[in-house]
mmCIF file of C-alpha atoms and ligand atoms in Angstrom:
data_model
loop_
_atom_site.group_PDB
_atom_site.id
_atom_site.type_symbol
_atom_site.label_atom_id
_atom_site.label_comp_id
_atom_site.label_asym_id
_atom_site.label_seq_id
_atom_site.Cartn_x
_atom_site.Cartn_y
_atom_site.Cartn_z
ATOM 1 C CA UNK A 1 4.306 -0.637 -18.567
ATOM 2 C CA UNK A 2 6.926 -3.325 -17.918
ATOM 3 C CA UNK A 3 6.860 -7.093 -18.247
ATOM 4 C CA UNK A 4 5.392 -7.692 -14.803
ATOM 5 C CA UNK A 5 3.610 -4.409 -14.054
ATOM 6 C CA UNK A 6 0.908 -2.874 -16.214
ATOM 7 C CA UNK A 7 0.027 0.784 -15.806
ATOM 8 C CA UNK A 8 -3.272 2.462 -16.579
ATOM 9 C CA UNK A 9 -3.778 6.198 -16.086
ATOM 10 C CA UNK A 10 -7.261 7.289 -15.021
ATOM 11 C CA UNK A 11 -7.005 11.068 -14.748
ATOM 12 C CA UNK A 12 -4.789 11.849 -11.748
ATOM 13 C CA UNK A 13 -4.745 8.197 -10.666
ATOM 14 C CA UNK A 14 -2.294 5.502 -11.797
ATOM 15 C CA UNK A 15 -3.472 1.894 -11.559
ATOM 16 C CA UNK A 16 -0.492 -0.451 -11.195
ATOM 17 C CA UNK A 17 -1.347 -4.085 -11.781
ATOM 18 C CA UNK A 18 0.772 -7.151 -11.020
ATOM 19 C CA UNK A 19 1.086 -9.174 -14.207
ATOM 20 C CA UNK A 20 2.252 -12.716 -13.322
ATOM 21 C CA UNK A 21 -1.114 -14.487 -13.430
ATOM 22 C CA UNK A 22 0.281 -18.002 -13.924
ATOM 23 C CA UNK A 23 2.246 -17.711 -10.680
ATOM 24 C CA UNK A 24 -0.649 -15.999 -8.849
ATOM 25 C CA UNK A 25 1.406 -12.795 -8.974
ATOM 26 C CA UNK A 26 4.139 -14.286 -6.790
ATOM 27 C CA UNK A 27 6.518 -11.458 -5.973
ATOM 28 C CA UNK A 28 9.997 -12.013 -7.354
ATOM 29 C CA UNK A 29 12.935 -9.628 -7.488
ATOM 30 C CA UNK A 30 12.196 -8.547 -11.059
ATOM 31 C CA UNK A 31 8.590 -7.685 -10.249
ATOM 32 C CA UNK A 32 9.635 -5.699 -7.183
ATOM 33 C CA UNK A 33 12.278 -3.782 -9.148
ATOM 34 C CA UNK A 34 9.858 -3.003 -11.970
ATOM 35 C CA UNK A 35 7.206 -1.838 -9.536
ATOM 36 C CA UNK A 36 9.597 0.461 -7.674
ATOM 37 C CA UNK A 37 10.999 1.912 -10.888
ATOM 38 C CA UNK A 38 7.537 2.488 -12.383
ATOM 39 C CA UNK A 39 6.100 3.984 -9.213
ATOM 40 C CA UNK A 40 9.173 6.181 -8.586
ATOM 41 C CA UNK A 41 8.964 7.627 -12.098
ATOM 42 C CA UNK A 42 5.249 8.316 -11.759
ATOM 43 C CA UNK A 43 5.799 9.804 -8.297
ATOM 44 C CA UNK A 44 7.718 12.673 -9.939
ATOM 45 C CA UNK A 45 4.696 13.536 -12.131
ATOM 46 C CA UNK A 46 3.037 16.560 -10.552
ATOM 47 C CA UNK A 47 -0.287 15.604 -12.137
ATOM 48 C CA UNK A 48 -0.386 12.279 -10.332
ATOM 49 C CA UNK A 49 -2.327 12.266 -7.072
ATOM 50 C CA UNK A 50 -2.736 8.618 -6.027
ATOM 51 C CA UNK A 51 -1.805 5.028 -6.913
ATOM 52 C CA UNK A 52 -4.031 1.983 -6.914
ATOM 53 C CA UNK A 53 -2.107 -1.286 -6.655
ATOM 54 C CA UNK A 54 -3.990 -4.379 -7.720
ATOM 55 C CA UNK A 55 -3.758 -7.965 -8.969
ATOM 56 C CA UNK A 56 -6.393 -10.086 -10.672
ATOM 57 C CA UNK A 57 -9.584 -11.908 -9.662
ATOM 58 C CA UNK A 58 -7.759 -14.938 -8.295
ATOM 59 C CA UNK A 59 -4.848 -13.270 -6.554
ATOM 60 C CA UNK A 60 -3.628 -9.898 -5.432
ATOM 61 C CA UNK A 61 -0.370 -11.792 -4.797
ATOM 62 C CA UNK A 62 0.191 -15.268 -3.321
ATOM 63 C CA UNK A 63 3.410 -14.230 -1.617
ATOM 64 C CA UNK A 64 7.083 -13.952 -2.306
ATOM 65 C CA UNK A 65 8.200 -16.227 -5.130
ATOM 66 C CA UNK A 66 9.007 -19.529 -3.422
ATOM 67 C CA UNK A 67 10.733 -20.925 -6.514
ATOM 68 C CA UNK A 68 13.071 -17.921 -6.629
ATOM 69 C CA UNK A 69 13.957 -18.174 -2.936
ATOM 70 C CA UNK A 70 14.138 -21.934 -2.513
ATOM 71 C CA UNK A 71 17.841 -22.494 -3.301
ATOM 72 C CA UNK A 72 19.169 -19.271 -1.816
ATOM 73 C CA UNK A 73 21.705 -19.457 0.971
ATOM 74 C CA UNK A 74 21.859 -17.351 4.089
ATOM 75 C CA UNK A 75 24.836 -15.244 2.884
ATOM 76 C CA UNK A 76 23.106 -14.562 -0.440
ATOM 77 C CA UNK A 77 19.906 -13.408 1.251
ATOM 78 C CA UNK A 78 21.722 -11.321 3.830
ATOM 79 C CA UNK A 79 24.360 -9.782 1.530
ATOM 80 C CA UNK A 80 21.743 -8.843 -1.042
ATOM 81 C CA UNK A 81 19.426 -7.677 1.764
ATOM 82 C CA UNK A 82 16.739 -9.563 -0.139
ATOM 83 C CA UNK A 83 13.487 -7.633 -0.471
ATOM 84 C CA UNK A 84 14.738 -4.478 1.228
ATOM 85 C CA UNK A 85 13.588 -2.930 -2.062
ATOM 86 C CA UNK A 86 10.030 -3.019 -0.711
ATOM 87 C CA UNK A 87 11.015 -0.289 1.739
ATOM 88 C CA UNK A 88 11.630 1.928 -1.300
ATOM 89 C CA UNK A 89 8.094 1.257 -2.472
ATOM 90 C CA UNK A 90 6.762 2.024 0.984
ATOM 91 C CA UNK A 91 8.716 5.309 1.043
ATOM 92 C CA UNK A 92 7.102 6.655 -2.139
ATOM 93 C CA UNK A 93 5.134 9.671 -0.974
ATOM 94 C CA UNK A 94 2.167 9.545 -3.337
ATOM 95 C CA UNK A 95 -0.631 7.673 -1.521
ATOM 96 C CA UNK A 96 -1.218 4.039 -2.452
ATOM 97 C CA UNK A 97 -4.437 2.075 -2.154
ATOM 98 C CA UNK A 98 -4.327 -1.723 -2.346
ATOM 99 C CA UNK A 99 -7.308 -3.099 -4.294
ATOM 100 C CA UNK A 100 -7.435 -6.760 -3.279
ATOM 101 C CA UNK A 101 -9.293 -9.644 -4.872
ATOM 102 C CA UNK A 102 -8.443 -13.273 -4.170
ATOM 103 C CA UNK A 103 -5.320 -14.317 -2.306
ATOM 104 C CA UNK A 104 -3.155 -11.796 -0.449
ATOM 105 C CA UNK A 105 -0.769 -14.171 1.277
ATOM 106 C CA UNK A 106 2.691 -13.806 2.759
ATOM 107 C CA UNK A 107 4.457 -11.034 0.852
ATOM 108 C CA UNK A 108 1.127 -10.293 -0.877
ATOM 109 C CA UNK A 109 -0.510 -9.508 2.466
ATOM 110 C CA UNK A 110 2.547 -7.496 3.485
ATOM 111 C CA UNK A 111 2.538 -5.428 0.300
ATOM 112 C CA UNK A 112 -1.183 -4.729 0.790
ATOM 113 C CA UNK A 113 -0.342 -3.539 4.304
ATOM 114 C CA UNK A 114 2.463 -1.271 3.169
ATOM 115 C CA UNK A 115 -0.053 0.557 1.017
ATOM 116 C CA UNK A 116 -1.909 3.320 2.865
ATOM 117 C CA UNK A 117 -5.147 1.380 3.065
ATOM 118 C CA UNK A 118 -6.838 -1.707 1.666
ATOM 119 C CA UNK A 119 -10.075 -2.053 -0.262
ATOM 120 C CA UNK A 120 -11.011 -5.726 -0.600
ATOM 121 C CA UNK A 121 -13.607 -7.913 -2.254
ATOM 122 C CA UNK A 122 -15.752 -10.265 -0.194
ATOM 123 C CA UNK A 123 -13.873 -13.341 -1.493
ATOM 124 C CA UNK A 124 -10.420 -11.993 -0.627
ATOM 125 C CA UNK A 125 -8.224 -14.088 1.654
ATOM 126 C CA UNK A 126 -5.378 -12.785 3.775
ATOM 127 C CA UNK A 127 -2.658 -14.598 5.660
ATOM 128 C CA UNK A 128 0.988 -14.979 6.600
ATOM 129 C CA UNK A 129 1.676 -18.656 5.821
ATOM 130 C CA UNK A 130 5.485 -18.361 5.847
ATOM 131 C CA UNK A 131 5.703 -20.529 8.982
ATOM 132 C CA UNK A 132 4.558 -23.483 6.848
ATOM 133 C CA UNK A 133 7.650 -22.978 4.663
ATOM 134 C CA UNK A 134 10.065 -22.824 7.572
ATOM 135 C CA UNK A 135 10.499 -19.053 7.496
ATOM 136 C CA UNK A 136 8.803 -15.948 8.866
ATOM 137 C CA UNK A 137 7.285 -12.865 7.208
ATOM 138 C CA UNK A 138 10.005 -10.833 5.488
ATOM 139 C CA UNK A 139 8.390 -7.632 4.182
ATOM 140 C CA UNK A 140 7.251 -6.180 7.485
ATOM 141 C CA UNK A 141 4.384 -8.557 8.287
ATOM 142 C CA UNK A 142 5.363 -9.240 11.882
ATOM 143 C CA UNK A 143 5.419 -5.497 12.542
ATOM 144 C CA UNK A 144 2.606 -4.053 10.427
ATOM 145 C CA UNK A 145 0.088 -6.845 11.046
ATOM 146 C CA UNK A 146 0.306 -6.476 14.818
ATOM 147 C CA UNK A 147 -0.113 -2.707 14.532
ATOM 148 C CA UNK A 148 -3.175 -3.106 12.304
ATOM 149 C CA UNK A 149 -4.999 -6.035 13.920
ATOM 150 C CA UNK A 150 -3.444 -6.253 17.398
ATOM 151 C CA UNK A 151 -0.789 -8.537 18.829
ATOM 152 C CA UNK A 152 -2.998 -11.531 19.637
ATOM 153 C CA UNK A 153 -4.550 -11.923 16.206
ATOM 154 C CA UNK A 154 -1.206 -11.234 14.517
ATOM 155 C CA UNK A 155 0.356 -14.030 16.578
ATOM 156 C CA UNK A 156 -2.522 -16.360 15.683
ATOM 157 C CA UNK A 157 -2.094 -15.676 11.953
ATOM 158 C CA UNK A 158 1.706 -15.740 11.892
ATOM 159 C CA UNK A 159 2.150 -18.803 14.145
ATOM 160 C CA UNK A 160 -0.615 -20.960 12.631
ATOM 161 C CA UNK A 161 -0.293 -19.672 9.061
ATOM 162 C CA UNK A 162 -4.073 -19.842 8.685
ATOM 163 C CA UNK A 163 -5.967 -17.736 6.189
ATOM 164 C CA UNK A 164 -8.360 -15.007 7.271
ATOM 165 C CA UNK A 165 -11.395 -14.235 5.132
ATOM 166 C CA UNK A 166 -12.274 -10.703 4.093
ATOM 167 C CA UNK A 167 -15.012 -10.271 6.734
ATOM 168 C CA UNK A 168 -12.560 -11.113 9.509
ATOM 169 C CA UNK A 169 -9.908 -8.875 7.943
ATOM 170 C CA UNK A 170 -12.412 -6.006 7.825
ATOM 171 C CA UNK A 171 -13.534 -6.417 11.415
ATOM 172 C CA UNK A 172 -9.894 -6.762 12.527
ATOM 173 C CA UNK A 173 -8.877 -3.475 10.875
ATOM 174 C CA UNK A 174 -6.659 -4.791 8.081
ATOM 175 C CA UNK A 175 -9.260 -3.940 5.439
ATOM 176 C CA UNK A 176 -10.630 -0.396 5.364
ATOM 177 C CA UNK A 177 -13.508 -1.025 2.937
ATOM 178 C CA UNK A 178 -15.157 -4.310 2.012
ATOM 179 C CA UNK A 179 -17.139 -4.370 -1.250
ATOM 180 C CA UNK A 180 -18.478 -6.880 -3.769
ATOM 181 C CA UNK A 181 -15.686 -8.549 -5.731
ATOM 182 C CA UNK A 182 -16.612 -6.866 -8.997
ATOM 183 C CA UNK A 183 -16.632 -3.418 -7.350
ATOM 184 C CA UNK A 184 -13.136 -3.517 -5.853
ATOM 185 C CA UNK A 185 -11.241 -1.755 -8.611
ATOM 186 C CA UNK A 186 -13.858 0.898 -9.337
ATOM 187 C CA UNK A 187 -14.227 1.650 -5.615
ATOM 188 C CA UNK A 188 -10.451 1.958 -5.241
ATOM 189 C CA UNK A 189 -10.151 4.193 -8.309
ATOM 190 C CA UNK A 190 -12.990 6.418 -7.038
ATOM 191 C CA UNK A 191 -11.311 6.720 -3.626
ATOM 192 C CA UNK A 192 -7.970 7.442 -5.304
ATOM 193 C CA UNK A 193 -9.558 10.093 -7.550
ATOM 194 C CA UNK A 194 -11.076 11.745 -4.485
ATOM 195 C CA UNK A 195 -7.680 11.834 -2.749
ATOM 196 C CA UNK A 196 -6.039 13.099 -5.944
ATOM 197 C CA UNK A 197 -8.517 15.984 -6.159
ATOM 198 C CA UNK A 198 -7.280 17.497 -2.888
ATOM 199 C CA UNK A 199 -4.249 19.670 -2.151
ATOM 200 C CA UNK A 200 -1.164 17.576 -2.802
ATOM 201 C CA UNK A 201 0.644 19.152 0.161
ATOM 202 C CA UNK A 202 -2.241 18.518 2.536
ATOM 203 C CA UNK A 203 -2.524 14.897 1.381
ATOM 204 C CA UNK A 204 1.196 14.240 1.736
ATOM 205 C CA UNK A 205 1.399 15.777 5.183
ATOM 206 C CA UNK A 206 -1.771 14.059 6.382
ATOM 207 C CA UNK A 207 -0.216 10.752 5.344
ATOM 208 C CA UNK A 208 3.032 11.532 7.091
ATOM 209 C CA UNK A 209 1.247 12.594 10.261
ATOM 210 C CA UNK A 210 -0.752 9.350 10.400
ATOM 211 C CA UNK A 211 2.354 7.263 9.680
ATOM 212 C CA UNK A 212 4.226 9.053 12.437
ATOM 213 C CA UNK A 213 1.726 7.695 14.965
ATOM 214 C CA UNK A 214 3.444 4.302 14.553
ATOM 215 C CA UNK A 215 6.831 5.731 15.418
ATOM 216 C CA UNK A 216 6.593 8.326 18.191
ATOM 217 C CA UNK A 217 4.883 9.023 21.504
ATOM 218 C CA UNK A 218 1.382 10.528 21.514
ATOM 219 C CA UNK A 219 2.766 13.837 22.762
ATOM 220 C CA UNK A 220 5.392 14.008 19.992
ATOM 221 C CA UNK A 221 2.856 12.963 17.379
ATOM 222 C CA UNK A 222 0.362 15.621 18.397
ATOM 223 C CA UNK A 223 3.068 18.286 18.348
ATOM 224 C CA UNK A 224 4.165 17.127 14.879
ATOM 225 C CA UNK A 225 0.554 17.247 13.664
ATOM 226 C CA UNK A 226 0.072 20.786 15.011
ATOM 227 C CA UNK A 227 3.289 22.061 13.432
ATOM 228 C CA UNK A 228 2.301 20.557 10.082
ATOM 229 C CA UNK A 229 -1.158 22.090 10.425
ATOM 230 C CA UNK A 230 0.488 25.492 10.979
ATOM 231 C CA UNK A 231 2.799 25.045 7.978
ATOM 232 C CA UNK A 232 -0.084 24.379 5.600
ATOM 233 C CA UNK A 233 -1.095 28.035 6.098
ATOM 234 C CA UNK A 234 1.923 28.816 3.893
ATOM 235 C CA UNK A 235 0.201 27.164 0.896
ATOM 236 C CA UNK A 236 -2.096 28.720 -1.683
ATOM 237 C CA UNK A 237 -4.199 25.574 -1.456
ATOM 238 C CA UNK A 238 -5.155 26.393 2.136
ATOM 239 C CA UNK A 239 -6.332 29.873 1.053
ATOM 240 C CA UNK A 240 -8.215 28.414 -1.912
ATOM 241 C CA UNK A 241 -9.791 25.588 0.109
ATOM 242 C CA UNK A 242 -11.131 27.903 2.800
ATOM 243 C CA UNK A 243 -12.146 30.663 0.344
ATOM 244 C CA UNK A 244 -14.081 28.128 -1.727
ATOM 245 C CA UNK A 245 -15.907 26.935 1.377
ATOM 246 C CA UNK A 246 -16.940 30.506 2.248
ATOM 247 C CA UNK A 247 -18.029 31.141 -1.347
ATOM 248 C CA UNK A 248 -19.914 27.805 -1.447
ATOM 249 C CA UNK A 249 -18.022 26.518 -4.484
ATOM 250 C CA UNK A 250 -15.727 23.599 -5.277
ATOM 251 C CA UNK A 251 -12.065 24.454 -4.597
ATOM 252 C CA UNK A 252 -9.499 24.406 -7.388
ATOM 253 C CA UNK A 253 -6.288 23.157 -5.833
ATOM 254 C CA UNK A 254 -3.058 24.020 -7.634
ATOM 255 C CA UNK A 255 -0.593 22.081 -5.499
ATOM 256 C CA UNK A 256 1.067 25.358 -4.501
HETATM 257 N N1 LIG B 301 5.585 -18.524 -5.175
HETATM 258 C C1 LIG B 301 5.782 -19.140 -6.369
HETATM 259 N N2 LIG B 301 4.787 -19.724 -7.068
HETATM 260 C C2 LIG B 301 3.556 -19.709 -6.536
HETATM 261 C C3 LIG B 301 3.282 -19.100 -5.294
HETATM 262 C C4 LIG B 301 4.370 -18.481 -4.603
HETATM 263 N N3 LIG B 301 4.220 -17.842 -3.443
HETATM 264 N N4 LIG B 301 1.975 -19.257 -5.025
HETATM 265 C C5 LIG B 301 1.459 -19.942 -6.076
HETATM 266 N N5 LIG B 301 2.397 -20.205 -6.982
HETATM 267 C C6 LIG B 301 2.256 -20.929 -8.251
HETATM 268 C C7 LIG B 301 2.050 -22.422 -8.004
HETATM 269 O O1 LIG B 301 3.291 -23.092 -7.817
HETATM 270 C C8 LIG B 301 1.370 -22.851 -9.286
HETATM 271 O O2 LIG B 301 2.333 -22.966 -10.297
HETATM 272 P P1 LIG B 301 2.263 -24.190 -11.381
HETATM 273 O O3 LIG B 301 2.264 -25.436 -10.572
HETATM 274 O O4 LIG B 301 0.955 -23.963 -12.105
HETATM 275 O O5 LIG B 301 3.485 -23.985 -12.235
HETATM 276 C C9 LIG B 301 0.514 -21.630 -9.617
HETATM 277 O O6 LIG B 301 1.073 -20.526 -8.908
HETATM 278 C C10 LIG B 301 -0.940 -21.792 -9.183
HETATM 279 O O7 LIG B 301 -0.922 -22.144 -7.794
HETATM 280 P P2 LIG B 301 -1.749 -23.406 -7.220
HETATM 281 O O8 LIG B 301 -1.861 -24.469 -8.238
HETATM 282 O O9 LIG B 301 -1.150 -23.763 -5.918
HETATM 283 O O10 LIG B 301 -3.184 -22.749 -7.029
HETATM 284 P P3 LIG B 301 -4.305 -23.158 -5.981
HETATM 285 O O11 LIG B 301 -5.527 -22.390 -6.347
HETATM 286 O O12 LIG B 301 -4.398 -24.645 -5.867
HETATM 287 O O13 LIG B 301 -3.755 -22.622 -4.548
HETATM 288 C C11 LIG B 301 -2.750 -20.992 -3.049
HETATM 289 C C12 LIG B 301 -3.624 -21.249 -4.328
HETATM 290 C C13 LIG B 301 -2.503 -19.494 -2.962
HETATM 291 C C14 LIG B 301 -3.495 -21.453 -1.811
HETATM 292 C C15 LIG B 301 -1.417 -21.782 -3.184
HETATM 293 O O14 LIG B 301 -0.823 -21.486 -4.461
HETATM 294 C C16 LIG B 301 -0.417 -21.425 -2.130
HETATM 295 O O15 LIG B 301 -0.515 -21.901 -0.999
HETATM 296 N N6 LIG B 301 0.610 -20.650 -2.493
HETATM 297 C C17 LIG B 301 1.724 -20.329 -1.605
HETATM 298 C C18 LIG B 301 1.284 -19.305 -0.583
HETATM 299 C C19 LIG B 301 2.426 -18.956 0.339
HETATM 300 O O16 LIG B 301 2.978 -19.831 1.043
HETATM 301 N N7 LIG B 301 2.812 -17.690 0.373
HETATM 302 C C20 LIG B 301 3.935 -17.257 1.184
HETATM 303 C C21 LIG B 301 5.201 -17.302 0.369
HETATM 304 S S1 LIG B 301 6.650 -16.861 1.348
HETATM 305 C C22 LIG B 301 12.064 -12.658 3.521
HETATM 306 C C23 LIG B 301 11.597 -13.677 4.311
HETATM 307 C C24 LIG B 301 10.495 -14.355 3.918
HETATM 308 C C25 LIG B 301 9.824 -14.040 2.774
HETATM 309 C C26 LIG B 301 10.282 -13.006 2.013
HETATM 310 C C27 LIG B 301 11.396 -12.304 2.371
HETATM 311 N N8 LIG B 301 13.279 -11.958 3.906
HETATM 312 C C28 LIG B 301 13.931 -12.316 5.151
HETATM 313 C C29 LIG B 301 13.678 -10.790 3.189
HETATM 314 C C30 LIG B 301 8.694 -14.847 2.423
HETATM 315 C C31 LIG B 301 7.615 -14.364 2.063
HETATM 316 C C32 LIG B 301 6.548 -15.160 1.451
HETATM 317 O O17 LIG B 301 5.650 -14.561 1.017
#
């Protein structure tokens, strides 16, 4: 636990919670650094199988911290490569589920999207309102939003800065599961526990294969997937998973 990130362990799942409620969990540099340090440390724990990243009832996160950015100059932002740290969070290999209640705006929406998938409550609101502040999305929103919801809707959201409710976000493909507000965290933890119960190698490679579909041609992606599929036959978990199926029992994955 740090000043701005609380950590709760639920078996093989770590719940990371933004802890800046007065600022609606606005993402400043300290919060980002604490999150990356906490998540990187936990990522080395072999008993950890999945993260849940969450906020509070009112806000997942209302964006990058406007007060922190307001007086910055161009050279400061560029020299510091402000917010490139979020790429380090994205690169952490343990899966991450965003559990979203309330506002997920600007950087908040972008951080939800850099998780592997989003579980949201019915009152959640998503948007990229940076245009209203005279800037544009800065943590991958212009790229990830168009991949998730399509170019037209991404343009609509980024150019008008309007908010999208959770129903629209679900039908557009930004939200994977939509549940009642008070069920968001428990649903995310249950999904994370399910992921964490599987072979760690299979989970990691499945994630990488899906992510590769954003980067390469279909032909390259399918070849990558097949090669990874072959390589998993070098793991004990593959033997155990298939043996358990034949023996009609629950597999015991060792991560080997
Ligand atoms: N930053 C700082 N403080 C924030 C904040 C934010 N993003 N959002 C809310 N707060 C603070 C408010 O100032 C207020 O503080 P006090 O006045 O109480 O001290 C407190 O949280 C409660 O907010 P409100 O009083 O406004 O609450 P309401 O329920 O009335 O409204 C709201 C909720 C979410 C609709 C509203 O707070 C709002 O519109 N917030 C701003 C949303 C927003 O514009 N988000 C985008 C931020 S910009 C980059 C480029 C760009 C970016 C980053 C990097 N690079 C090139 C690297 C920018 C990214 C962004 O996310």
